Amino acid sequence: MGSYAVFLRGINVGGINIKMADLREALTGCGFADAKTLLASGNVVLTSSRDARAVKRECEDCLRAAFGYEAWVVVLDASRVAALVDACPWPADDKSTHTYITLSSDTKVLDHLDAAGAALEGNQQQRLAPEALAWLAPAGGTLDSPFSKLSAKAKFKSATTTRNLRTLIKVRDAAAALEASGGQR
């Protein structure tokens, strides 16, 4: 049984509103009995005997059926989330900048985003792993930052999602707790 983090793309923005209780209920109904949601931005931890690719496919199918939208998720093994948090060179809390990590289910898409981001003047980014790219944005200006605008383009939508480092730390800790409990709620 593996412990996974599931990161939903694009919910509770752009007209796709899903209450976390409804999300948990849908995933539980699809066989993920111990699914636990974190925050209101589409972060889930759960256990499964399936591999990450199968969990991704099943979660997307479940969300499409339950909520009627084109659902995309990135699924990472709990230990991978911990490794990405550890690999990030920037702090989780800084008064002048915020640290973000863009996660991808398609490394070729992230390769393209990495190259395009590297060409942006003044952008600070670092590839943490094939599926993760860390970057900085000024405090209070994340959505206006050039990298944020770049990563929001439609060509990246189905394969990427971004979380701040503080959120990834919370997801890491919740996934570790779920794993330690043996998947019991």
Short mmCIF file of C-alpha atoms in Angstrom, two decimals:
data_model
loop_
_atom_site.label_atom_id
_atom_site.label_comp_id
_atom_site.label_asym_id
_atom_site.label_seq_id
_atom_site.Cartn_x
_atom_site.Cartn_y
_atom_site.Cartn_z
CA MET A 1 0.00 0.00 0.00
CA GLY A 2 1.47 3.34 -1.04
CA SER A 3 0.77 6.82 0.24
CA TYR A 4 0.18 9.48 -2.41
CA ALA A 5 -0.37 13.20 -2.76
CA VAL A 6 -2.90 14.20 -5.40
CA PHE A 7 -2.77 17.79 -6.65
CA LEU A 8 -5.82 18.97 -8.59
CA ARG A 9 -5.38 21.56 -11.31
CA GLY A 10 -7.66 24.58 -11.60
CA ILE A 11 -10.38 24.06 -9.00
CA ASN A 12 -11.99 26.86 -7.01
CA VAL A 13 -10.89 29.27 -9.74
CA GLY A 14 -12.39 30.00 -13.13
CA GLY A 15 -15.88 28.77 -12.25
CA ILE A 16 -14.94 25.25 -11.17
CA ASN A 17 -15.94 25.27 -7.51
CA ILE A 18 -15.68 22.09 -5.49
CA LYS A 19 -16.15 21.92 -1.75
CA MET A 20 -13.47 19.84 -0.08
CA ALA A 21 -16.10 17.71 1.68
CA ASP A 22 -17.63 16.90 -1.72
CA LEU A 23 -14.19 16.13 -3.15
CA ARG A 24 -13.41 13.77 -0.29
CA GLU A 25 -16.81 12.11 -0.65
CA ALA A 26 -16.33 11.59 -4.40
CA LEU A 27 -12.88 10.07 -3.97
CA THR A 28 -14.07 7.87 -1.12
CA GLY A 29 -16.89 6.68 -3.37
CA CYS A 30 -14.34 5.82 -6.06
CA GLY A 31 -12.46 3.47 -3.76
CA PHE A 32 -10.02 5.79 -1.99
CA ALA A 33 -11.44 5.12 1.48
CA ASP A 34 -8.90 7.20 3.39
CA ALA A 35 -8.79 10.26 1.10
CA LYS A 36 -8.09 13.40 3.09
CA THR A 37 -8.29 16.93 1.69
CA LEU A 38 -6.01 19.76 2.76
CA LEU A 39 -6.74 23.44 2.39
CA ALA A 40 -9.29 24.54 -0.20
CA SER A 41 -7.11 24.37 -3.27
CA GLY A 42 -7.33 20.74 -4.32
CA ASN A 43 -4.72 18.92 -2.28
CA VAL A 44 -5.48 15.34 -1.31
CA VAL A 45 -3.56 12.58 0.41
CA LEU A 46 -4.64 8.97 0.12
CA THR A 47 -3.34 5.43 0.03
CA SER A 48 -3.68 2.88 -2.73
CA SER A 49 -2.31 -0.47 -3.75
CA ARG A 50 -2.06 0.88 -7.31
CA ASP A 51 0.89 2.77 -8.78
CA ALA A 52 0.89 6.56 -9.24
CA ARG A 53 -0.12 6.36 -12.91
CA ALA A 54 -3.20 4.26 -12.08
CA VAL A 55 -4.11 6.55 -9.16
CA LYS A 56 -3.88 9.55 -11.52
CA ARG A 57 -6.14 7.92 -14.11
CA GLU A 58 -8.69 6.80 -11.52
CA CYS A 59 -8.79 10.18 -9.77
CA GLU A 60 -9.26 12.05 -13.05
CA ASP A 61 -12.05 9.67 -14.13
CA CYS A 62 -13.69 10.01 -10.72
CA LEU A 63 -13.57 13.81 -10.75
CA ARG A 64 -14.87 14.04 -14.31
CA ALA A 65 -17.81 11.81 -13.44
CA ALA A 66 -18.58 13.44 -10.09
CA PHE A 67 -18.14 17.10 -11.02
CA GLY A 68 -18.52 17.25 -14.80
CA TYR A 69 -15.33 19.07 -15.72
CA GLU A 70 -12.12 18.21 -17.57
CA ALA A 71 -10.13 17.16 -14.51
CA TRP A 72 -6.34 16.98 -14.43
CA VAL A 73 -4.25 15.90 -11.47
CA VAL A 74 -0.61 15.37 -10.65
CA VAL A 75 0.02 12.36 -8.39
CA LEU A 76 3.24 11.92 -6.45
CA ASP A 77 4.37 9.26 -4.03
CA ALA A 78 4.57 10.67 -0.50
CA SER A 79 8.32 10.12 -0.32
CA ARG A 80 8.72 12.07 -3.57
CA VAL A 81 6.90 15.07 -2.12
CA ALA A 82 9.26 14.97 0.87
CA ALA A 83 12.29 14.81 -1.43
CA LEU A 84 11.06 17.81 -3.45
CA VAL A 85 10.52 19.87 -0.30
CA ASP A 86 14.04 18.97 0.86
CA ALA A 87 15.54 19.83 -2.55
CA CYS A 88 14.07 23.32 -2.70
CA PRO A 89 16.86 25.88 -2.23
CA TRP A 90 14.61 28.70 -1.06
CA PRO A 91 12.78 29.22 2.23
CA ALA A 92 9.09 28.57 2.75
CA ASP A 93 8.64 31.92 4.47
CA ASP A 94 10.30 35.12 3.32
CA LYS A 95 8.97 38.65 3.63
CA SER A 96 9.94 39.72 0.11
CA THR A 97 9.40 36.58 -1.99
CA HIS A 98 7.24 33.50 -2.14
CA THR A 99 8.58 30.11 -3.18
CA TYR A 100 6.48 28.07 -5.60
CA ILE A 101 6.89 24.62 -7.06
CA THR A 102 5.32 23.72 -10.37
CA LEU A 103 4.58 20.00 -10.56
CA SER A 104 4.04 18.11 -13.78
CA SER A 105 2.71 14.75 -14.87
CA ASP A 106 4.59 15.14 -18.18
CA THR A 107 8.31 15.87 -17.97
CA LYS A 108 8.44 17.06 -21.60
CA VAL A 109 5.89 19.75 -20.82
CA LEU A 110 7.93 20.79 -17.79
CA ASP A 111 11.10 20.78 -19.91
CA HIS A 112 9.42 23.29 -22.22
CA LEU A 113 8.21 25.44 -19.31
CA ASP A 114 11.67 25.30 -17.71
CA ALA A 115 13.34 26.51 -20.92
CA ALA A 116 10.76 29.26 -21.47
CA GLY A 117 11.06 30.40 -17.85
CA ALA A 118 14.85 30.48 -18.03
CA ALA A 119 14.53 32.97 -20.89
CA LEU A 120 12.51 35.41 -18.77
CA GLU A 121 14.53 38.36 -17.59
CA GLY A 122 15.10 38.35 -13.83
CA ASN A 123 13.28 35.06 -13.25
CA GLN A 124 14.71 32.84 -10.52
CA GLN A 125 13.97 29.15 -10.95
CA GLN A 126 15.58 25.80 -10.30
CA ARG A 127 14.65 22.36 -11.57
CA LEU A 128 14.29 20.14 -8.52
CA ALA A 129 13.53 16.90 -10.35
CA PRO A 130 12.11 15.76 -13.68
CA GLU A 131 8.60 16.51 -12.41
CA ALA A 132 9.22 19.67 -10.35
CA LEU A 133 10.43 23.22 -10.94
CA ALA A 134 10.86 25.73 -8.10
CA TRP A 135 10.59 29.46 -8.73
CA LEU A 136 10.33 32.73 -6.85
CA ALA A 137 7.73 35.48 -7.07
CA PRO A 138 7.66 38.82 -5.29
CA ALA A 139 5.41 38.94 -2.23
CA GLY A 140 2.08 40.40 -3.27
CA GLY A 141 2.83 40.02 -6.96
CA THR A 142 2.64 36.33 -7.72
CA LEU A 143 -0.11 36.46 -10.35
CA ASP A 144 1.56 39.39 -12.08
CA SER A 145 4.97 37.74 -12.19
CA PRO A 146 6.21 36.81 -15.68
CA PHE A 147 6.67 33.14 -14.75
CA SER A 148 3.16 32.89 -13.29
CA LYS A 149 1.69 34.32 -16.51
CA LEU A 150 3.82 31.93 -18.57
CA SER A 151 2.84 28.85 -16.57
CA ALA A 152 -0.87 29.75 -16.83
CA LYS A 153 -0.87 29.32 -20.62
CA ALA A 154 -3.24 26.70 -22.02
CA LYS A 155 -0.42 24.51 -23.36
CA PHE A 156 0.67 23.75 -19.78
CA LYS A 157 -2.80 23.35 -18.28
CA SER A 158 -3.35 19.60 -18.59
CA ALA A 159 0.07 18.60 -17.26
CA THR A 160 1.07 21.13 -14.57
CA THR A 161 -0.11 22.62 -11.33
CA THR A 162 1.63 24.98 -8.92
CA ARG A 163 1.71 25.09 -5.14
CA ASN A 164 3.61 27.33 -2.76
CA LEU A 165 6.27 25.64 -0.68
CA ARG A 166 4.27 26.10 2.54
CA THR A 167 1.44 24.06 1.02
CA LEU A 168 3.81 21.31 -0.11
CA ILE A 169 5.18 21.09 3.43
CA LYS A 170 1.64 20.62 4.77
CA VAL A 171 0.92 17.97 2.13
CA ARG A 172 4.21 16.21 2.91
CA ASP A 173 3.36 16.10 6.60
CA ALA A 174 -0.21 14.89 6.00
CA ALA A 175 0.96 12.15 3.62
CA ALA A 176 3.58 11.01 6.12
CA ALA A 177 0.96 10.90 8.89
CA LEU A 178 -1.40 8.89 6.68
CA GLU A 179 1.38 6.48 5.80
CA ALA A 180 2.39 6.12 9.47
CA SER A 181 -1.22 5.34 10.41
CA GLY A 182 -1.38 2.59 7.81
CA GLY A 183 -4.05 4.46 5.88
CA GLN A 184 -6.50 4.64 8.78
CA ARG A 185 -8.50 7.85 9.09
#
